[in-house]
Coordinates of C-alpha atoms and ligand atoms in Angstrom, one line a residue:
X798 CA 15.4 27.8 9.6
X799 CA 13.4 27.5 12.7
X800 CA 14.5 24.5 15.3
X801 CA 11.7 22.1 15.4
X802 CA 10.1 20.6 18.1
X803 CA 10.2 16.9 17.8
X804 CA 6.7 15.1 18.6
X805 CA 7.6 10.9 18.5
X806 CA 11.1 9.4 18.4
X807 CA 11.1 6.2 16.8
X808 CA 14.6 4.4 18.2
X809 CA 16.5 1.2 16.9
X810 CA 12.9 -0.6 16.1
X811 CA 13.4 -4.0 15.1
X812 CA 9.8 -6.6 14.5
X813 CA 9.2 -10.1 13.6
X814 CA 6.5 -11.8 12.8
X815 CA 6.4 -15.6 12.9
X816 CA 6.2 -17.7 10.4
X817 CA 4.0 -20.5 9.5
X818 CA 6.9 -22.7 9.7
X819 CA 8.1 -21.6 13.0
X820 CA 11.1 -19.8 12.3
X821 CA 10.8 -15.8 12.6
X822 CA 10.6 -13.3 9.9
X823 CA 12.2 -10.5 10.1
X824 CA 10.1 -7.2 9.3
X825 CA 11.5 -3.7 10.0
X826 CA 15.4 -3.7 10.8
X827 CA 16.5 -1.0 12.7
X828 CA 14.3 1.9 12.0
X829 CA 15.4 5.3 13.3
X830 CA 12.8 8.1 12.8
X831 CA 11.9 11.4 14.9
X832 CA 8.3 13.5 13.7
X833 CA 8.9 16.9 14.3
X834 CA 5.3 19.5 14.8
X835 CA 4.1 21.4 11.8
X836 CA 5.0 18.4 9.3
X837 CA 3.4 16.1 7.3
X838 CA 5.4 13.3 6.7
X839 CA 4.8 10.2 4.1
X840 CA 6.3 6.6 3.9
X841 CA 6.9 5.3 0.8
X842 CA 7.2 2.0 0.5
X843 CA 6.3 -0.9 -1.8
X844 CA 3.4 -3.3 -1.0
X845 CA 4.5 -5.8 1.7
X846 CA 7.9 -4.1 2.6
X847 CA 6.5 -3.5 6.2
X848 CA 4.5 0.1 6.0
X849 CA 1.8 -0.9 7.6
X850 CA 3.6 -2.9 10.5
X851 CA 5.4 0.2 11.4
X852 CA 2.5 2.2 11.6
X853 CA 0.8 -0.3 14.0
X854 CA 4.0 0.2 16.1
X855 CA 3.9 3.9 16.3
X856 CA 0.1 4.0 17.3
X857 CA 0.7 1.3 19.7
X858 CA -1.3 -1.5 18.5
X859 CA 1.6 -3.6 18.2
X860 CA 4.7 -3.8 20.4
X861 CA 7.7 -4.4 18.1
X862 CA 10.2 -7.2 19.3
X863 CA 13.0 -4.3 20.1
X864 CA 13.2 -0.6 20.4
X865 CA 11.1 1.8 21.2
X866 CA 8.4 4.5 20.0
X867 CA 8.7 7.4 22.6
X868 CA 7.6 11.3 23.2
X869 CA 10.9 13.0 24.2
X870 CA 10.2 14.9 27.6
X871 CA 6.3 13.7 27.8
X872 CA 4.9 10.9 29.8
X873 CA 5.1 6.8 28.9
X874 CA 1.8 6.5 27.9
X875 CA 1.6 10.2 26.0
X876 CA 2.0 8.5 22.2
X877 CA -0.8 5.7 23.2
X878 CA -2.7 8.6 24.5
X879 CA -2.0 11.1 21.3
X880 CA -2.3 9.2 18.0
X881 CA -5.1 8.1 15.7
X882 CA -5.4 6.0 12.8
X883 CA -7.2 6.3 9.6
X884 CA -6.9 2.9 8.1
X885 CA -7.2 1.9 4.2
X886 CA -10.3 -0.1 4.4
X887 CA -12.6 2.2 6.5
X888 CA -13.2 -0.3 9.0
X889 CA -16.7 1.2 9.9
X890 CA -18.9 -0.6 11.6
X891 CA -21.7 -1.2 9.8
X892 CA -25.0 -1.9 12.4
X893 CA -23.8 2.1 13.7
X894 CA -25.0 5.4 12.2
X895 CA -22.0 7.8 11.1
X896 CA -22.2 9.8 14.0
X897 CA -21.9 6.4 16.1
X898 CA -18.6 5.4 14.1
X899 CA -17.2 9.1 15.2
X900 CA -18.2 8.3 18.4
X901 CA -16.5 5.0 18.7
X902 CA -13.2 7.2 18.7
X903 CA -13.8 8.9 22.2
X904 CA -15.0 5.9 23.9
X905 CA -11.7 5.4 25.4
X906 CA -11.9 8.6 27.0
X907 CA -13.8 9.2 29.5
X908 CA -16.1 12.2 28.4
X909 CA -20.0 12.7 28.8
X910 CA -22.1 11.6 26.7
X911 CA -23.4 15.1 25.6
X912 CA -20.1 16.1 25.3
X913 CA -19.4 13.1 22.9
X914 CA -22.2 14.0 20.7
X915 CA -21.1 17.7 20.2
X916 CA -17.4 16.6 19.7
X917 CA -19.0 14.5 16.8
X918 CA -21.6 16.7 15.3
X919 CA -18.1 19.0 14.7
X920 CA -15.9 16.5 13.4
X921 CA -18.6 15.4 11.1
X922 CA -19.0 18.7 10.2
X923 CA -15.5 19.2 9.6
X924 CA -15.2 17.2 7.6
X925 CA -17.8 17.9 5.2
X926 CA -20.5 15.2 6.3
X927 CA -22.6 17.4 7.3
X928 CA -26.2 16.3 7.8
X929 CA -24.9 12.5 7.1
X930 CA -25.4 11.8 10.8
X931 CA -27.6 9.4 11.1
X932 CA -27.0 7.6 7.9
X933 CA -25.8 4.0 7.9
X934 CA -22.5 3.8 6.5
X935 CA -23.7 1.1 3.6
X936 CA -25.5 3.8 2.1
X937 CA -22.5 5.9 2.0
X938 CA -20.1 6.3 -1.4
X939 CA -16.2 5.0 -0.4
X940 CA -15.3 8.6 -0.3
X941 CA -17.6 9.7 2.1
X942 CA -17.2 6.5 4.2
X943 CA -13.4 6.9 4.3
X944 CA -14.6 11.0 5.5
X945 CA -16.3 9.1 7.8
X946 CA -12.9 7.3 9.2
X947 CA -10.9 10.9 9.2
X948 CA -13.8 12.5 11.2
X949 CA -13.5 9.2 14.1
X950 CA -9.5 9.8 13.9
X951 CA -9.9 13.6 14.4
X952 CA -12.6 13.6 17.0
X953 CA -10.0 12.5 19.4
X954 CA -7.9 15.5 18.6
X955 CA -4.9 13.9 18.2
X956 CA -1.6 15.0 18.1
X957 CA -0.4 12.7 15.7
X958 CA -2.1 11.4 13.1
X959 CA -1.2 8.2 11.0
X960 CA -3.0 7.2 7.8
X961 CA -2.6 4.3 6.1
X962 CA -2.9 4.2 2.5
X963 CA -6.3 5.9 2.8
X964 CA -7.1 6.8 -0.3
X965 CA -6.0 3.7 -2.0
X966 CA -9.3 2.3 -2.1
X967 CA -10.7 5.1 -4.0
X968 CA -11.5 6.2 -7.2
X969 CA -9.2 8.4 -8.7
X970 CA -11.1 11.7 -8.6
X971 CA -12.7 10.8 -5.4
X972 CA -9.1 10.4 -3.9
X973 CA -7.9 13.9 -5.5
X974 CA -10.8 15.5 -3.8
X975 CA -10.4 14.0 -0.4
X976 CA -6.8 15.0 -0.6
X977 CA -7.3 18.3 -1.1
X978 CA -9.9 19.1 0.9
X979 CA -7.9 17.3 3.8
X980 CA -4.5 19.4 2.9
X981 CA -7.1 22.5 3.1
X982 CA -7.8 21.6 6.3
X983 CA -4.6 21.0 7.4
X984 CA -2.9 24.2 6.1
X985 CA -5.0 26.6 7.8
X986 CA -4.9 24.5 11.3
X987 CA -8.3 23.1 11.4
X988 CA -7.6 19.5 12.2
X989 CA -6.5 20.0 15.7
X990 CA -3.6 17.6 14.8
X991 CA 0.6 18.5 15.0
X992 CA 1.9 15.8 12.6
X993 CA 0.5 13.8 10.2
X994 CA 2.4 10.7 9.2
X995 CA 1.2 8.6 6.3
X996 CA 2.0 5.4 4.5
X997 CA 1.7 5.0 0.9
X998 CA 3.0 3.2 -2.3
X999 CA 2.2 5.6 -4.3
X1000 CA 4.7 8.6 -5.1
X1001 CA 2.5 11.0 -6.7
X1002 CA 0.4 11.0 -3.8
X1003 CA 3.4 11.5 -1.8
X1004 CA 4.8 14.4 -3.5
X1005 CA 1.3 16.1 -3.2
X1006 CA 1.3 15.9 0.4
X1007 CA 4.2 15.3 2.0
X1008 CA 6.8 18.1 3.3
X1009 CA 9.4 15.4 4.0
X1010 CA 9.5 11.9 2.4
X1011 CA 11.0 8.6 3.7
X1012 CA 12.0 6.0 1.5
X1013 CA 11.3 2.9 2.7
X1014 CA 12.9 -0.3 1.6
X1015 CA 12.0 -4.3 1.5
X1016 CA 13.2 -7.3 3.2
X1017 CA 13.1 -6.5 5.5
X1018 CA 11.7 -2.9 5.9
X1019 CA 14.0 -0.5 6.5
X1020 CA 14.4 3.4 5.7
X1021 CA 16.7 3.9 3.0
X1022 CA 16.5 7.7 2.2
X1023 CA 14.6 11.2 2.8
X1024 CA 13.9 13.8 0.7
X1025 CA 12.6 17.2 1.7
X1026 CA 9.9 18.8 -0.3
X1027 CA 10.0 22.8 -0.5
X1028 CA 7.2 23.2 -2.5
X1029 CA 4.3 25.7 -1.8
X1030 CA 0.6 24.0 -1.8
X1031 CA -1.6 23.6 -3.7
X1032 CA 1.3 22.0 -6.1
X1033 CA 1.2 21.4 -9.4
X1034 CA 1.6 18.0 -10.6
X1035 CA 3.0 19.1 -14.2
X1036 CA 5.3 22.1 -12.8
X1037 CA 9.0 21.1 -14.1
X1038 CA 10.3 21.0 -10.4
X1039 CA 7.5 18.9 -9.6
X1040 CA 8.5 16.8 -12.1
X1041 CA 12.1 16.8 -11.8
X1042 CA 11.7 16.2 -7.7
X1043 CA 9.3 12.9 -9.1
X1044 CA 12.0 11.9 -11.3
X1045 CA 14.5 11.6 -9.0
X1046 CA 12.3 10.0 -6.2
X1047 CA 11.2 6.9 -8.7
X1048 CA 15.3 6.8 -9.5
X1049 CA 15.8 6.2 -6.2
X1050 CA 13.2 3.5 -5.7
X1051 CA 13.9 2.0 -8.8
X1052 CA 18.1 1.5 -7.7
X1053 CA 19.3 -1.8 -8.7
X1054 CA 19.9 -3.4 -5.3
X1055 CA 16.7 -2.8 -4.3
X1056 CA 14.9 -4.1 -7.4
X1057 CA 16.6 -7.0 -7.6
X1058 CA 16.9 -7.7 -3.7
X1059 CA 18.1 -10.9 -2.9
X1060 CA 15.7 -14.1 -3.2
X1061 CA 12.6 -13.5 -4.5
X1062 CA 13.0 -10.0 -5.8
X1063 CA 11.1 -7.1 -5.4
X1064 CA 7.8 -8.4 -3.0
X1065 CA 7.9 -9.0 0.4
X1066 CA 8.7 -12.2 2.1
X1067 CA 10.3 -15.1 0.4
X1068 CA 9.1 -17.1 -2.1
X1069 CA 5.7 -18.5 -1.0
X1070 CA 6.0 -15.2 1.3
X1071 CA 5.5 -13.2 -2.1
X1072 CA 2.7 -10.8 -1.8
X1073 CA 1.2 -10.2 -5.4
X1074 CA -0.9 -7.3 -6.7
X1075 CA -3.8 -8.2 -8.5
X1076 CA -3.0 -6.4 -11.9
X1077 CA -5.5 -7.7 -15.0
X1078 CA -3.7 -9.7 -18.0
X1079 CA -5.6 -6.7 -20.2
X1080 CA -3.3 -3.9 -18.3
X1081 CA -0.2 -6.0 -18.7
X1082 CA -0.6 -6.9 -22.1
X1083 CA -1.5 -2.9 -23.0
X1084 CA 1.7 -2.1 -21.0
X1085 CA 4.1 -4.5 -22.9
X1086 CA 2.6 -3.4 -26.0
X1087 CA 3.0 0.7 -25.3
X1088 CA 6.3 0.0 -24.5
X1089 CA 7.5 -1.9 -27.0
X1090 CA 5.8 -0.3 -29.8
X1091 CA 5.8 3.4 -28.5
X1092 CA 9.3 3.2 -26.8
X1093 CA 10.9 0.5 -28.3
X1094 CA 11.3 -1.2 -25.4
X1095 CA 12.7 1.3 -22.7
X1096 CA 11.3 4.0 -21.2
X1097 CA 11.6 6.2 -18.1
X1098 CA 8.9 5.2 -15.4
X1099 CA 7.1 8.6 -14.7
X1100 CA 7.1 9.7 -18.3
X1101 CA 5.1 6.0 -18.7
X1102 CA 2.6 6.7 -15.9
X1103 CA 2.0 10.2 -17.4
X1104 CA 1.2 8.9 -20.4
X1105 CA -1.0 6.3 -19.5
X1106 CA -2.9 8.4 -17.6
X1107 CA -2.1 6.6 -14.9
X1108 CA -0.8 8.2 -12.0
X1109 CA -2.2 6.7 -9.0
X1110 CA 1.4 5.2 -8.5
X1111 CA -0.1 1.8 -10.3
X1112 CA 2.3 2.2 -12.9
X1113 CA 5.3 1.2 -10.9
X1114 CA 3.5 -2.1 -9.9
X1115 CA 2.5 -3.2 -13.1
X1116 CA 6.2 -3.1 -13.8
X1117 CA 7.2 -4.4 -10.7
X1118 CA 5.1 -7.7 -12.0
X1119 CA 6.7 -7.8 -15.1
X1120 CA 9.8 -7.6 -13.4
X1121 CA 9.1 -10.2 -11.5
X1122 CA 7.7 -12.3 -14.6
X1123 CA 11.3 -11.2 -16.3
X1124 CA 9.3 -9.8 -18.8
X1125 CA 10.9 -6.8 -18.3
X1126 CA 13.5 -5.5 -16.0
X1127 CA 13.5 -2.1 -13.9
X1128 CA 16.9 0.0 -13.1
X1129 CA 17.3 3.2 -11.9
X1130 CA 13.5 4.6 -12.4
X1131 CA 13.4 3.0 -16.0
X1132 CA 11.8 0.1 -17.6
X1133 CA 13.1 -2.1 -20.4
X1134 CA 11.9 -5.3 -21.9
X1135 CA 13.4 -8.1 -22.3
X1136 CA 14.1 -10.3 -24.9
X1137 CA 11.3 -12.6 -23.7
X1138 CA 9.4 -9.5 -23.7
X1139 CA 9.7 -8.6 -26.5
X1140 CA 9.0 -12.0 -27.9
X1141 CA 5.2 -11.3 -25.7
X1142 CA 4.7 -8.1 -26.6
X1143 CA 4.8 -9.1 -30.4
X1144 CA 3.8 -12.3 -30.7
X1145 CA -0.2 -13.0 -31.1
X1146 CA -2.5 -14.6 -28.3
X1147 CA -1.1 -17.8 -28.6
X1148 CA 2.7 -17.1 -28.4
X1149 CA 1.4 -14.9 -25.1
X1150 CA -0.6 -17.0 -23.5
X1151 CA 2.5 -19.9 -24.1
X1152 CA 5.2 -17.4 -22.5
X1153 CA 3.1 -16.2 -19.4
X1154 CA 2.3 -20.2 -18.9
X1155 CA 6.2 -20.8 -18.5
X1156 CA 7.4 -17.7 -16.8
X1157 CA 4.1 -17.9 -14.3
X1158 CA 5.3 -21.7 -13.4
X1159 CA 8.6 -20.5 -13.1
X1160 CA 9.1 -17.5 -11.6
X1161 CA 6.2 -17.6 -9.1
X1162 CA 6.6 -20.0 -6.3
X1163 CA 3.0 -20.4 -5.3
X1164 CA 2.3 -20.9 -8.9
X1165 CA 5.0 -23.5 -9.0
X1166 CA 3.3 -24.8 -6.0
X1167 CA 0.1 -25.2 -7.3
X1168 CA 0.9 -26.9 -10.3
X1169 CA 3.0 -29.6 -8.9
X1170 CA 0.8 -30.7 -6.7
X1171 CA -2.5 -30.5 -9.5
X1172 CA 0.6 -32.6 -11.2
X1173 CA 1.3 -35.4 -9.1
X1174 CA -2.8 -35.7 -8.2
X1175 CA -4.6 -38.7 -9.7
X1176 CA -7.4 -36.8 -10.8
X1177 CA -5.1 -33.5 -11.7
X1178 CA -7.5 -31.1 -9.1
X1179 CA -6.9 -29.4 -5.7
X1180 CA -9.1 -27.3 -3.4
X1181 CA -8.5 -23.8 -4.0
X1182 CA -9.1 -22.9 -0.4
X1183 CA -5.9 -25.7 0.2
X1184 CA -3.8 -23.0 -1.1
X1185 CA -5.2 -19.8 0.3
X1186 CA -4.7 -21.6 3.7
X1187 CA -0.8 -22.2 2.9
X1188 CA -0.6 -18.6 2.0
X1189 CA -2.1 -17.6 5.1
X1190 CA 0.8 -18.8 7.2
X1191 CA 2.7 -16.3 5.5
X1192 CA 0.9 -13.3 5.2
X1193 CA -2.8 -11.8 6.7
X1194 CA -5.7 -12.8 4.9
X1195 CA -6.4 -9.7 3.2
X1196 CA -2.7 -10.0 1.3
X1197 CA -3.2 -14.0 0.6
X1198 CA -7.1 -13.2 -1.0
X1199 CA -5.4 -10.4 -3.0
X1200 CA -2.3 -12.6 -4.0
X1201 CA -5.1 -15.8 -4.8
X1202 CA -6.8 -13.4 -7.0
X1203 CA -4.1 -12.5 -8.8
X1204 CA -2.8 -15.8 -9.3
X1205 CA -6.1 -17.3 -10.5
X1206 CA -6.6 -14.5 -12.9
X1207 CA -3.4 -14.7 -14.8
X1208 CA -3.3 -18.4 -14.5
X1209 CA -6.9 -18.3 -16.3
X1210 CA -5.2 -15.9 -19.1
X1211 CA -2.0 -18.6 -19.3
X1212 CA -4.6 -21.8 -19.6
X1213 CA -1.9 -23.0 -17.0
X1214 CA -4.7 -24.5 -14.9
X1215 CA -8.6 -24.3 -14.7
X1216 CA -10.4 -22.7 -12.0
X1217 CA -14.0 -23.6 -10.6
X1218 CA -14.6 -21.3 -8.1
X1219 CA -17.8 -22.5 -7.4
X1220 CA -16.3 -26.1 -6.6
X1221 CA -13.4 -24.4 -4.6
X1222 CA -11.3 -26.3 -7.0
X1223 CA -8.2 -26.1 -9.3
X1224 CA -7.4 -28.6 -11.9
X1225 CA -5.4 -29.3 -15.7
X1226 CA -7.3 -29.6 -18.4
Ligands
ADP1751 P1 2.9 -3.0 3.8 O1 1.9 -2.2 4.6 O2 4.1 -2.2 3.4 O3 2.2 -3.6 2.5 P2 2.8 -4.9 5.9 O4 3.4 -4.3 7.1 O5 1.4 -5.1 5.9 O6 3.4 -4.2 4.6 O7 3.5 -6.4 5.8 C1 4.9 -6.6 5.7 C2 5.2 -8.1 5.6 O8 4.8 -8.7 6.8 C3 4.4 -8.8 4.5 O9 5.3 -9.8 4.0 C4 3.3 -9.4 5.2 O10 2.9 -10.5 4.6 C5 3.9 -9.7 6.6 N1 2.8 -9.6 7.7 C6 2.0 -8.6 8.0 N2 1.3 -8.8 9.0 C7 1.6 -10.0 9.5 C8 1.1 -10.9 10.5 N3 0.2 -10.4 11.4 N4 1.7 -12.1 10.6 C9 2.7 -12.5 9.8 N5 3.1 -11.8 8.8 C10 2.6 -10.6 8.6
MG1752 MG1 -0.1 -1.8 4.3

């Protein structure tokens, strides 16, 4: 094989972030990475193990606590100079016409103005917008806005691209078609770009895309294996080596040790730290009950999300929930219930409801939180927002809304406590 030509070295990268309470939180430990030209690359991670925080190092928009993110034999400032980020939600301006947000990515150099608008009026072409220009980006679909976001990151021409999770806010065929036309792009050398390095949580998507994969672990974020992928493009999701490769990749992110990491488990950050997916009490229920009644109770992770139709790399957080709920348990890419579980998946809406009520106080800390404190109140209620503000010294906003969510929903579906949004308020019954 040809010797590659290494683009960024990533070297003994250590972050913390601090903590509400003042002590620091350790978020990537030692990370060791080199991106070679000619590669796509993908990080696959769990939510909240750090994916995003290492991105924001390599692009420069953070400087991590130690190490450091260099291009070997190119100037200080080359990787600063040379990268550009797609990110997950858009993060379009919205008072600017598209071909304003492209040309928000070549401010920072200094080019004409004429030259600006031509560099645009390509990228935006590129990337199929064409004649979109002067739209507002509130008229556009999520798909075309997040086309939108690639044509501002590749108007810069960078050498390195990183994307972060972005097509996790789309619709499933929306994604598949962004995808492709991107890998299109990218295979025959239109994006004007070496590398492109991209986080995700979802391992389909990585398999489609990547030609090397890096496993990323939790608490704190580290990288805990690679795997090469030799397949040709366009690849075929139900090929048997496809499949097999898929296998072995949820194996290895399903391994005991890191499933049942120490503490709180499988999410991020420690207890109150935990950030929670907002999954609906319909999908969990319908999970529990497949599985139970259609597998009796075990079944191997990809097979599941196959057959659920489901392969947008959800699968593996619904069952990282239930984990968590010890409603079921996950080990070494499969999923078995427990006998709780199975108690749930059987038992009618009452039995349910009763079971979710004691593992959701149990299990969860924030829930504990909340009803201890609704507990020891005269009048049994609590602002909502109290909560959301507690949670906020742990994570960013957008993780602490998505956490709240969850919690309120599957506290509503436990009658644990009630909710009045309206009133910002939680309170027993
Ligand atoms: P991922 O992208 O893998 O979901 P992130 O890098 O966003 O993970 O976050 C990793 C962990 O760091 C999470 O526990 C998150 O709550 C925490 N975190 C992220 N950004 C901040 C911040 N600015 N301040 C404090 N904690 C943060
Ligand atoms: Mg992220």
């Amino acid at each position: 094989m040809q010797k590659k030509n290494p683009l960024v070295e990533v070297k003994n990268v250590r972050h913390f972030y601090n903590k509400g309470s003042g002590s620091d939180f350790l978020v990537l430990d030692h990370i060791n990475l080199t991106l070679y030209e000619d590669e796509i690359v993908c990080l696959l991670g769990r939510s909240g193990s750090g994916k995003s925080t290492l991105l924001r190092v390599i692009s420069g928009l953070i400087k991590p606590t130690e190490g450091t993110v260099t291009s070997p034999d190119k100037e200080v400032d080359w990787v600063k100079n040379n990268v550009a980020m797609v990110f997950q939600n858009f993060a379009l301006f919205p008072w600017l016409t598209v071909q304003e947000n492209v040309e928000v990515g070549l401010e920072s150099l200094s080019i004409k103005s004429n030259e600006m608008q031509s560099r645009a009026i390509k990228a935006i072409d590129l990337i199929g917008l064409d004649g979109y220009e002067n739209a507002n980006p509130r008229e556009l679909s999520g798909g075309m806005q997040q086309r939108v976001g690639l044509a501002r990151a590749l108007v810069v021409k960078p050498q390195l691209l990183l994307m972060d999770e972005p097509f996790s806010a789309l619709d499933v065929l929306t994604e598949e078609i962004l995808r492709a036309d991107l890998l299109d792009l990218w295979i025959e050398g239109q994006l004007n770009t070496k590398c492109i390095f991209m986080v995700t949580h979802n391992i389909e998507e990585a398999m489609l895309m990547a030609d090397r994969i890096i496993l990323f672990g939790s608490n704190p974020g580290k990288i805990t294996g690679e795997i090469t992928i030799n397949l040709a493009h366009p690849r075929n999701r139900l090929a048997p080596d496809f499949r097999a490769m898929l296998d072995n990749i949820y194996a290895k992110m399903t391994e005991k040790d890191e499933v049942s990491a120490k503490n709180s488990g499988l999410f991020s950050g420690m207890g109150m730290g935990m950030v929670l997916p907002y999954i609906s009490t319909n999908i969990l229920q319908g999970f529990m009950e497949t599985l139970e009644t259609n597998y009796q109770g075990k079944a191997d992770l990809p097979k599941l999300s196959e057959i659920l139709g489901n392969n947008n790399g959800e699968v593996l957080q619904i069952a990282e929930v239930l984990h968590l709920l010890r409603l079921c348990e996950i080990d070494d890419g499969d999923v078995s219930i427990t006998p709780k579980g199975k108690l749930f998946a059987l038992g009618a809406i009452d039995e349910r409801k009763k079971i979710f009520r004691d593992h959701l106080v149990t299990y969860l800390p924030i829930v504990t939180r909340i009803h201890a404190v609704l507990d020891e109140r005269k009048d049994h209620s609590a602002p909502i927002s109290r909560f959301l503000s507690e949670l906020g010294d742990y994570m960013p906003t957008l993780d602490a809304n998505e956490t709240m969510k969850a919690v309120i929903s599957w506290a509503r579906f436990a009658e644990l406590f009630a909710v009045d949004e309206s009133q910002d308020k939680f309170y027993l019954e």
